mmCIF file with all atom_site columns, C-alpha atoms in Angstrom:
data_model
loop_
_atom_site.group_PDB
_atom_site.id
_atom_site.type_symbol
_atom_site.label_atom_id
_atom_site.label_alt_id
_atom_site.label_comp_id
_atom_site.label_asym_id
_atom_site.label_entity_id
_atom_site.label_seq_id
_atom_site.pdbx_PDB_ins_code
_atom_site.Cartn_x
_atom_site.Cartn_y
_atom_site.Cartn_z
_atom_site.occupancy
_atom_site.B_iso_or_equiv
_atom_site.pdbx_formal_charge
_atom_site.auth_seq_id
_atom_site.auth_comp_id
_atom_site.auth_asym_id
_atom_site.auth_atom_id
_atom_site.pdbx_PDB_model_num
ATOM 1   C CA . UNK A 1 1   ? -17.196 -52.443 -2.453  1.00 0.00 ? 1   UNK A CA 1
ATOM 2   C CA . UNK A 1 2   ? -20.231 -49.906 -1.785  1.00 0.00 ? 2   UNK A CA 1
ATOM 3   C CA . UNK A 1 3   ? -22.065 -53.188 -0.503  1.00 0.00 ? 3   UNK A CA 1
ATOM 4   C CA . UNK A 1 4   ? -19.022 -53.738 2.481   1.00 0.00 ? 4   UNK A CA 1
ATOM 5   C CA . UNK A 1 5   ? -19.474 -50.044 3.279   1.00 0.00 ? 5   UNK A CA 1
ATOM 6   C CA . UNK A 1 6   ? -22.943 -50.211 3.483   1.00 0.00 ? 6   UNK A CA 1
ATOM 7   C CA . UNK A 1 7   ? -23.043 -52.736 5.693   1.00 0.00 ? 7   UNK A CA 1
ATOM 8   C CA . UNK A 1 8   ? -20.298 -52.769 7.743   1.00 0.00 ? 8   UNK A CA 1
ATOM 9   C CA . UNK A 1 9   ? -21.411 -48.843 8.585   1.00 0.00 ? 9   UNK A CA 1
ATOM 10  C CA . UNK A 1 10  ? -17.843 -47.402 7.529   1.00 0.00 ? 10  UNK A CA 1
ATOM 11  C CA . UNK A 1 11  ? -19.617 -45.026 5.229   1.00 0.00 ? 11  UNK A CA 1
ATOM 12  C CA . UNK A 1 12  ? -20.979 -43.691 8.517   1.00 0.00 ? 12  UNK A CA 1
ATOM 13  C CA . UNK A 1 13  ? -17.296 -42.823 9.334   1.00 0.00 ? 13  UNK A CA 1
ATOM 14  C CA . UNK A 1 14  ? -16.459 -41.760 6.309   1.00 0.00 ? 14  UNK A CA 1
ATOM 15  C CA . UNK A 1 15  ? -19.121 -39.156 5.930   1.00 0.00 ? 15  UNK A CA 1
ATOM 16  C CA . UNK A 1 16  ? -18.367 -37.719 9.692   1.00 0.00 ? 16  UNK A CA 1
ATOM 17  C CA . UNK A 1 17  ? -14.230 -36.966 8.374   1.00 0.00 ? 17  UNK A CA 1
ATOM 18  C CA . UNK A 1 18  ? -15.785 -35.624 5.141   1.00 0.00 ? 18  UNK A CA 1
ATOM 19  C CA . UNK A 1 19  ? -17.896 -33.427 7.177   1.00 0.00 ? 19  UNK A CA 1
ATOM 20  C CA . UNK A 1 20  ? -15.727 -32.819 10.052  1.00 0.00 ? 20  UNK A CA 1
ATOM 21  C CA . UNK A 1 21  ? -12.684 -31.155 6.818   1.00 0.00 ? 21  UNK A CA 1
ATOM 22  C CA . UNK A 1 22  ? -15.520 -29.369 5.362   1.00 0.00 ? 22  UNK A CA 1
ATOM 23  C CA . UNK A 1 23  ? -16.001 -27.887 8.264   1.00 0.00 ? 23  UNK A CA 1
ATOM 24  C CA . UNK A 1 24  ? -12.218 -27.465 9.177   1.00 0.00 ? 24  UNK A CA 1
ATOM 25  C CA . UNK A 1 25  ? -11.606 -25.390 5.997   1.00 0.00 ? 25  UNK A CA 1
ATOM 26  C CA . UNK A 1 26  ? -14.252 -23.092 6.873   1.00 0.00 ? 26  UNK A CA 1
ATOM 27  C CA . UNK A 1 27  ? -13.281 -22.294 9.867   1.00 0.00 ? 27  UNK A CA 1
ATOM 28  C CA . UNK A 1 28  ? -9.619  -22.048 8.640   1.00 0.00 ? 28  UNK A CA 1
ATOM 29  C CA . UNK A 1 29  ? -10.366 -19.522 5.949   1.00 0.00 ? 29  UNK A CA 1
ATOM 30  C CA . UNK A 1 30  ? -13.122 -17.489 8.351   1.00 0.00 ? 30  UNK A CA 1
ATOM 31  C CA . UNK A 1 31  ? -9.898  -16.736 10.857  1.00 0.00 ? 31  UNK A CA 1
ATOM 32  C CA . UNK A 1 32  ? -7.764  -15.771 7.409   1.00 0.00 ? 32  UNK A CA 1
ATOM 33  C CA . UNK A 1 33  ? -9.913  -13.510 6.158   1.00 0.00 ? 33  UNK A CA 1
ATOM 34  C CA . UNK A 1 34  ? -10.344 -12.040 9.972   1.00 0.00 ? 34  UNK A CA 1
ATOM 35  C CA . UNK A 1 35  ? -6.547  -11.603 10.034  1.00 0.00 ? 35  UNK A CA 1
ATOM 36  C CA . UNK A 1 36  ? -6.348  -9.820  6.791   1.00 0.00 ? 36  UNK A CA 1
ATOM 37  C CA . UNK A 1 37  ? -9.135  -6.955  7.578   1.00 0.00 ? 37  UNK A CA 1
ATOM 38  C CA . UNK A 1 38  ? -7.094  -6.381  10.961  1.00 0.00 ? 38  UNK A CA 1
ATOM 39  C CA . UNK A 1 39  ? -3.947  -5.859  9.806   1.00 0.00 ? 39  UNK A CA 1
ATOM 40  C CA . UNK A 1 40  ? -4.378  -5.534  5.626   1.00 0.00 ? 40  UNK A CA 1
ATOM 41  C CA . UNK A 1 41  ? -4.254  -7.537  3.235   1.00 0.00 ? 41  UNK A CA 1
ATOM 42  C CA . UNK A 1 42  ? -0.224  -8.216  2.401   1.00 0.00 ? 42  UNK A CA 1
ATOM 43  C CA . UNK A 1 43  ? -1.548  -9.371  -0.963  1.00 0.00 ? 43  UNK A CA 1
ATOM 44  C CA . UNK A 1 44  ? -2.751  -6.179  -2.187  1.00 0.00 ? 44  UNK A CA 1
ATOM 45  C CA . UNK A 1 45  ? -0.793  -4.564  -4.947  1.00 0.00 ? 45  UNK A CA 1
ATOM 46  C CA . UNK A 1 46  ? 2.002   -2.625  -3.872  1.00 0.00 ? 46  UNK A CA 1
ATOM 47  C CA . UNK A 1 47  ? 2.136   1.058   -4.196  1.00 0.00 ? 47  UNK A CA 1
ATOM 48  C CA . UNK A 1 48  ? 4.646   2.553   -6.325  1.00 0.00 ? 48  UNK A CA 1
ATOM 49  C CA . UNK A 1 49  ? 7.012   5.013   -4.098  1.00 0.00 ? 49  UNK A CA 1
ATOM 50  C CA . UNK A 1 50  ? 6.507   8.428   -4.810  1.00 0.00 ? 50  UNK A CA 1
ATOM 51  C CA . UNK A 1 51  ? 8.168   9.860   -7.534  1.00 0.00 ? 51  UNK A CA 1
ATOM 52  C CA . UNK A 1 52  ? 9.320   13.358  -6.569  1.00 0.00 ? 52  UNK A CA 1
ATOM 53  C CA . UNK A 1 53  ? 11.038  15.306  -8.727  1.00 0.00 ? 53  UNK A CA 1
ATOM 54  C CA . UNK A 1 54  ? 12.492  17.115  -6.524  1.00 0.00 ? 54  UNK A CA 1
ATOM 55  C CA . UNK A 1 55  ? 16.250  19.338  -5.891  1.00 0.00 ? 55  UNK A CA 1
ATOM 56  C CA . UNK A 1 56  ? 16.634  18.598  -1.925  1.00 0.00 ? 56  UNK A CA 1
ATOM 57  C CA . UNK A 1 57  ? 17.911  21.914  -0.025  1.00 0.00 ? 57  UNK A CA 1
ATOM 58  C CA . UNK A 1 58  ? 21.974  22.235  -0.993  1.00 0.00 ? 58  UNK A CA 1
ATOM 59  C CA . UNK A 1 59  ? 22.286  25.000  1.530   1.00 0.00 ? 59  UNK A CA 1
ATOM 60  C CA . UNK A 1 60  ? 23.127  23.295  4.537   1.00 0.00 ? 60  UNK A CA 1
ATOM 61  C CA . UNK A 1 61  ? 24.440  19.862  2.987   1.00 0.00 ? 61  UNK A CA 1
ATOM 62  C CA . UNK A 1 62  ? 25.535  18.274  0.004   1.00 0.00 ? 62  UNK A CA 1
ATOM 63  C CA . UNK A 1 63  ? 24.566  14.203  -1.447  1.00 0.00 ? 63  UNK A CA 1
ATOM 64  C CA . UNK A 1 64  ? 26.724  12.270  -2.861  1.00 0.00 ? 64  UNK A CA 1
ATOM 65  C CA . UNK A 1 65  ? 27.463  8.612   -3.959  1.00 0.00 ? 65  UNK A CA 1
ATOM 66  C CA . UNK A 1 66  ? 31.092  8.066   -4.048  1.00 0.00 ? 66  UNK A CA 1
ATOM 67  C CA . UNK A 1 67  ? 32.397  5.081   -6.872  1.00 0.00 ? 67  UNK A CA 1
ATOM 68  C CA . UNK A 1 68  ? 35.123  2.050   -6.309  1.00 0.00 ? 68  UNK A CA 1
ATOM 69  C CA . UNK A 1 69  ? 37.577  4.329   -8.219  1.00 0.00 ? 69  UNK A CA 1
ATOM 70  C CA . UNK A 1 70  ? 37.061  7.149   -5.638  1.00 0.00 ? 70  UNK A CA 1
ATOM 71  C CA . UNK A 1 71  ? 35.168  9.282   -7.947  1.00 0.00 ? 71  UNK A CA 1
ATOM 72  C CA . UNK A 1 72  ? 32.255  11.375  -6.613  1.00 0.00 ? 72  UNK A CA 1
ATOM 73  C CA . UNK A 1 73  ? 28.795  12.116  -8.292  1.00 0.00 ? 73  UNK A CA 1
ATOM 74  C CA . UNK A 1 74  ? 26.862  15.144  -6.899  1.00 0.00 ? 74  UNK A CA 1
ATOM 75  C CA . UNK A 1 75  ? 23.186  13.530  -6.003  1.00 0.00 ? 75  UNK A CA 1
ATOM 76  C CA . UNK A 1 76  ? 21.073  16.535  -7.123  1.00 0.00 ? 76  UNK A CA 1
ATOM 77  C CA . UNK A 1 77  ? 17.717  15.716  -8.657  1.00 0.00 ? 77  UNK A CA 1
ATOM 78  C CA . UNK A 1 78  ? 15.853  12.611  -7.974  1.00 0.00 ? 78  UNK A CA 1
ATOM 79  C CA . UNK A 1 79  ? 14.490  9.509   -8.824  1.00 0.00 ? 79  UNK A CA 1
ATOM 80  C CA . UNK A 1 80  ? 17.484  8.438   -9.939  1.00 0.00 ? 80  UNK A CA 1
ATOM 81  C CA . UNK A 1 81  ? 18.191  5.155   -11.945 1.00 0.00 ? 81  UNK A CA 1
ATOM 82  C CA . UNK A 1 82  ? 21.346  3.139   -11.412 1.00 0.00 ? 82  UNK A CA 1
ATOM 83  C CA . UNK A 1 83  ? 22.650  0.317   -13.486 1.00 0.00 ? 83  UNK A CA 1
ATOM 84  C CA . UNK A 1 84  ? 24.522  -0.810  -16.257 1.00 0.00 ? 84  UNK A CA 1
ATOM 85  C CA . UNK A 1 85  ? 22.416  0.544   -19.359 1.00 0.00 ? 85  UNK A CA 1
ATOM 86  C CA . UNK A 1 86  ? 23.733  3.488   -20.820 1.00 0.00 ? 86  UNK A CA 1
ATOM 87  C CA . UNK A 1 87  ? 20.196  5.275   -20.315 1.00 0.00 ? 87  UNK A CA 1
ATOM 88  C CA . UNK A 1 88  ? 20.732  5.271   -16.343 1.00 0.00 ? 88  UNK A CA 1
ATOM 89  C CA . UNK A 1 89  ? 21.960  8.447   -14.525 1.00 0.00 ? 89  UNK A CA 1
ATOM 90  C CA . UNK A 1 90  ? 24.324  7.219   -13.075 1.00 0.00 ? 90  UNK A CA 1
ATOM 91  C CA . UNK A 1 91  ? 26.330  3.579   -15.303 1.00 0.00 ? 91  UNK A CA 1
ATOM 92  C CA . UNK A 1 92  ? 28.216  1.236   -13.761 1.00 0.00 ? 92  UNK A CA 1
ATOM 93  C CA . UNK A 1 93  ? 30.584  -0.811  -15.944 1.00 0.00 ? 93  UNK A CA 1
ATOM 94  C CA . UNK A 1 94  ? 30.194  -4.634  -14.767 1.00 0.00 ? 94  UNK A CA 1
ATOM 95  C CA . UNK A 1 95  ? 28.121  -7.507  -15.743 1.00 0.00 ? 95  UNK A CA 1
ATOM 96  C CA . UNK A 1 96  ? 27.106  -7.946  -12.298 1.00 0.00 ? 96  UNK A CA 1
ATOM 97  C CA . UNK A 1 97  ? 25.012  -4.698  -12.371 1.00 0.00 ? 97  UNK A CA 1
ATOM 98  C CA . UNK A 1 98  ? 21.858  -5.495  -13.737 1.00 0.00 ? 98  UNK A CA 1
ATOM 99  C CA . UNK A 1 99  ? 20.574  -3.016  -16.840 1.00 0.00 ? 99  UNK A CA 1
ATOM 100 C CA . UNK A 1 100 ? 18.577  -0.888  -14.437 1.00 0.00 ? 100 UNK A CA 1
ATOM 101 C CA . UNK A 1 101 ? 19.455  -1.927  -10.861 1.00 0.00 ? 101 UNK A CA 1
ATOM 102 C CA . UNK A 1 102 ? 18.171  0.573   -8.442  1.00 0.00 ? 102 UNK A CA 1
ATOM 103 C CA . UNK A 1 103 ? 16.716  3.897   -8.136  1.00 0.00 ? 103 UNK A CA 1
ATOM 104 C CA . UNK A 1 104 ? 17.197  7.073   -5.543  1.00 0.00 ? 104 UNK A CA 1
ATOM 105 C CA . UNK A 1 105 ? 14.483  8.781   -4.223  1.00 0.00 ? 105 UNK A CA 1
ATOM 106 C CA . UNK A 1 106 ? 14.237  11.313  -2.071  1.00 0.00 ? 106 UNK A CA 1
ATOM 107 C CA . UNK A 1 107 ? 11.423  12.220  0.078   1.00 0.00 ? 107 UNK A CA 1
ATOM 108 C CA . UNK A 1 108 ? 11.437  15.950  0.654   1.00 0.00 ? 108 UNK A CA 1
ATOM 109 C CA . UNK A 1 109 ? 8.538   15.598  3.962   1.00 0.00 ? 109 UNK A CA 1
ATOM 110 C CA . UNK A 1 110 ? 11.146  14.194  5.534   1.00 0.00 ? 110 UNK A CA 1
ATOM 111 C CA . UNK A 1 111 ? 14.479  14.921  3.520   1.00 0.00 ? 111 UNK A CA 1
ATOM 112 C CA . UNK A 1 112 ? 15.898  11.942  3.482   1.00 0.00 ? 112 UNK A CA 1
ATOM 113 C CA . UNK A 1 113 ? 17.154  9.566   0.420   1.00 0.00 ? 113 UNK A CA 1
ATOM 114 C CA . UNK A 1 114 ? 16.455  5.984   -0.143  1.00 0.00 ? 114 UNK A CA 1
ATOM 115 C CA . UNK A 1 115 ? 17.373  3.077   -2.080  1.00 0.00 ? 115 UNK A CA 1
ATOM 116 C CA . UNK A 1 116 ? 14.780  0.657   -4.042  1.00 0.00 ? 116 UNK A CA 1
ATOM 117 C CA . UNK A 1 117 ? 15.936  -2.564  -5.956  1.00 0.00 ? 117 UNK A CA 1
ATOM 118 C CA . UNK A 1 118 ? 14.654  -2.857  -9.054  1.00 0.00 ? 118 UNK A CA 1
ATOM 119 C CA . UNK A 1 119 ? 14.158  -6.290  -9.320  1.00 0.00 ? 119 UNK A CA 1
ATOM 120 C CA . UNK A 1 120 ? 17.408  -6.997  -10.050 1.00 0.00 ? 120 UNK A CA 1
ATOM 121 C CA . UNK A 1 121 ? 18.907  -10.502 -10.548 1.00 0.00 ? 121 UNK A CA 1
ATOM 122 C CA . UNK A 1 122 ? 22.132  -9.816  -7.857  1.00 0.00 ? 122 UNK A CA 1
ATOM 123 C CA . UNK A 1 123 ? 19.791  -7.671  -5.369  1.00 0.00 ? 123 UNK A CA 1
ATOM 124 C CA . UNK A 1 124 ? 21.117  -4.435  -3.034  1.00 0.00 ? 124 UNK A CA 1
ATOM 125 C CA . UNK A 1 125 ? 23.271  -5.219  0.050   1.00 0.00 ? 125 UNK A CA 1
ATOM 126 C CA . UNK A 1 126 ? 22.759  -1.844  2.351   1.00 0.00 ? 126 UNK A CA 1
ATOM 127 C CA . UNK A 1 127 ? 25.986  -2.260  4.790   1.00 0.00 ? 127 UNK A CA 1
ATOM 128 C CA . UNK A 1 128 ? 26.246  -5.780  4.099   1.00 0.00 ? 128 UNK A CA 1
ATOM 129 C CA . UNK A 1 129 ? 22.584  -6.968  4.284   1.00 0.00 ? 129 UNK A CA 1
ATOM 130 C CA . UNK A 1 130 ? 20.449  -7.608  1.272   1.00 0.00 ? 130 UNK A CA 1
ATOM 131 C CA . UNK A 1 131 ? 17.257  -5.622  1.689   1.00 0.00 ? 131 UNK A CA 1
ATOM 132 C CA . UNK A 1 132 ? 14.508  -3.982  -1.071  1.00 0.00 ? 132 UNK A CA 1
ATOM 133 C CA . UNK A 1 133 ? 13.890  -0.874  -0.267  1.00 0.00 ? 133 UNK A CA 1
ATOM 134 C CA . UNK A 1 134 ? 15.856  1.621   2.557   1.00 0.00 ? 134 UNK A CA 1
ATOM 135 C CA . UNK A 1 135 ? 16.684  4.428   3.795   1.00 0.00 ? 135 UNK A CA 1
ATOM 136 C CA . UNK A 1 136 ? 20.247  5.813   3.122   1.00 0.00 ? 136 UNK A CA 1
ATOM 137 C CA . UNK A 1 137 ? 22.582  7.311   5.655   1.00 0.00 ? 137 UNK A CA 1
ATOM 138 C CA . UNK A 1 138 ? 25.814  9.010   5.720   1.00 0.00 ? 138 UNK A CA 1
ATOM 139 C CA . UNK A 1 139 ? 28.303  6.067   4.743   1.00 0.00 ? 139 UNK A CA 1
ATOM 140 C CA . UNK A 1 140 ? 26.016  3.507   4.301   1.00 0.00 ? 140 UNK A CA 1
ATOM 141 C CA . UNK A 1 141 ? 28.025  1.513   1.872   1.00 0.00 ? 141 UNK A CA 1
ATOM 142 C CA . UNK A 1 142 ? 25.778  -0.165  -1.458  1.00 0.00 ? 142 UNK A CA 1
ATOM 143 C CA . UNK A 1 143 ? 26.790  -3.116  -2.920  1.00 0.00 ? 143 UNK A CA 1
ATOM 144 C CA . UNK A 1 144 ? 25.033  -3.768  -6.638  1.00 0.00 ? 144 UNK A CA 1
ATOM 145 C CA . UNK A 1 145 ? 26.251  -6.898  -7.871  1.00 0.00 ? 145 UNK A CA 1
ATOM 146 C CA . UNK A 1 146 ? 29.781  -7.148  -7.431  1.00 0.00 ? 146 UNK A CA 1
ATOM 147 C CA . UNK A 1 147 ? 30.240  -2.720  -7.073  1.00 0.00 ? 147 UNK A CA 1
ATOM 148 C CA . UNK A 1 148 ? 29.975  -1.258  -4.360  1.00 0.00 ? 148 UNK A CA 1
ATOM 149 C CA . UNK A 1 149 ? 29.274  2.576   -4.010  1.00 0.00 ? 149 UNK A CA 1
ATOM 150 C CA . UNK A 1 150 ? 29.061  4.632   -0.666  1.00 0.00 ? 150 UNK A CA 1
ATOM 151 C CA . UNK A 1 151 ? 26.885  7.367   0.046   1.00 0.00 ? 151 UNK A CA 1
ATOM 152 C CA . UNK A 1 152 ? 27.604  10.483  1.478   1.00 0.00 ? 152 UNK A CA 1
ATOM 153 C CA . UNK A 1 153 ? 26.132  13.767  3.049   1.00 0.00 ? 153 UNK A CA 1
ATOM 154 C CA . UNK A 1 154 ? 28.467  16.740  3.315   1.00 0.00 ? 154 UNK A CA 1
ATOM 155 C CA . UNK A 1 155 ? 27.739  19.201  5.776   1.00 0.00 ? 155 UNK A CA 1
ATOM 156 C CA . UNK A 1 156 ? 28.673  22.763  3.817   1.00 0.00 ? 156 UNK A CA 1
#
């Protein structure tokens, strides 16, 4: 077989597309790696969210997450975890709720609440779309598994 390559001067050929990949690949990862120091690498490990234990302002308005059952739980210090484990602040009763769903954060620079999945198996629907990690407003309605919970900010 080398013999017929040899003479018939395929190996010629063959070495040119071995050559001409080679070079393809490097050219392919040089433009990659160019892309990456413009915008950042997307790989990188991601940051945790800040954990701020902190008591937002009640003086002008109030938090709250309102349940199925029409119940309403005060949000007043944050992170909070949400899920079905007993060891959550706030427990929801269904098999759909992973053991620690979510958490609430709030970031008191710019006073606002939001939402982070915790890896969950059923995921966070914010108004009906599934998403990681938001930011909550007045009546955005959160579905965990199959409960769904609605926030709310009271204007005292």
């Amino acid at each position: 077989m080398l013999d017929w390559l040899m003479q018939s001067g395929s190996w010629v050929i063959i070495a040119a597309l071995g050559g001409g990949i080679v070079a393809l690949c490097g050219i392919l990862l040089a433009l990659i790696s160019r892309s990456r120091r413009r915008r950042g690498d997307s790989r990188k490990k991601k940051s945790e969210p800040p954990t701020i234990p902190a008591k937002p302002s009640t003086s002008a308005a109030s938090m709250q997450l309102v349940l199925p059952n029409r119940k309403t739980i005060p949000l007043t210090q944050f992170p909070l975890s949400i899920g079905r484990a007993r060891e959550n602040d706030i427990v929801l009763d269904s098999k759909a709720v992973s053991a620690i769903h979510a958490r609430l954060f709030f970031d008191a620079a710019s006073g606002k609440v939001y939402i982070e999945d915790n890896d969950s198996r059923n995921g966070i629907l914010l108004n009906g779309y599934p998403t990681r990690k938001n930011i909550l407003s007045n009546g955005d309605t959160i579905t965990l598994g199959n409960v769904t919970l609605v926030f709310q900010i009271k204007v005292l």
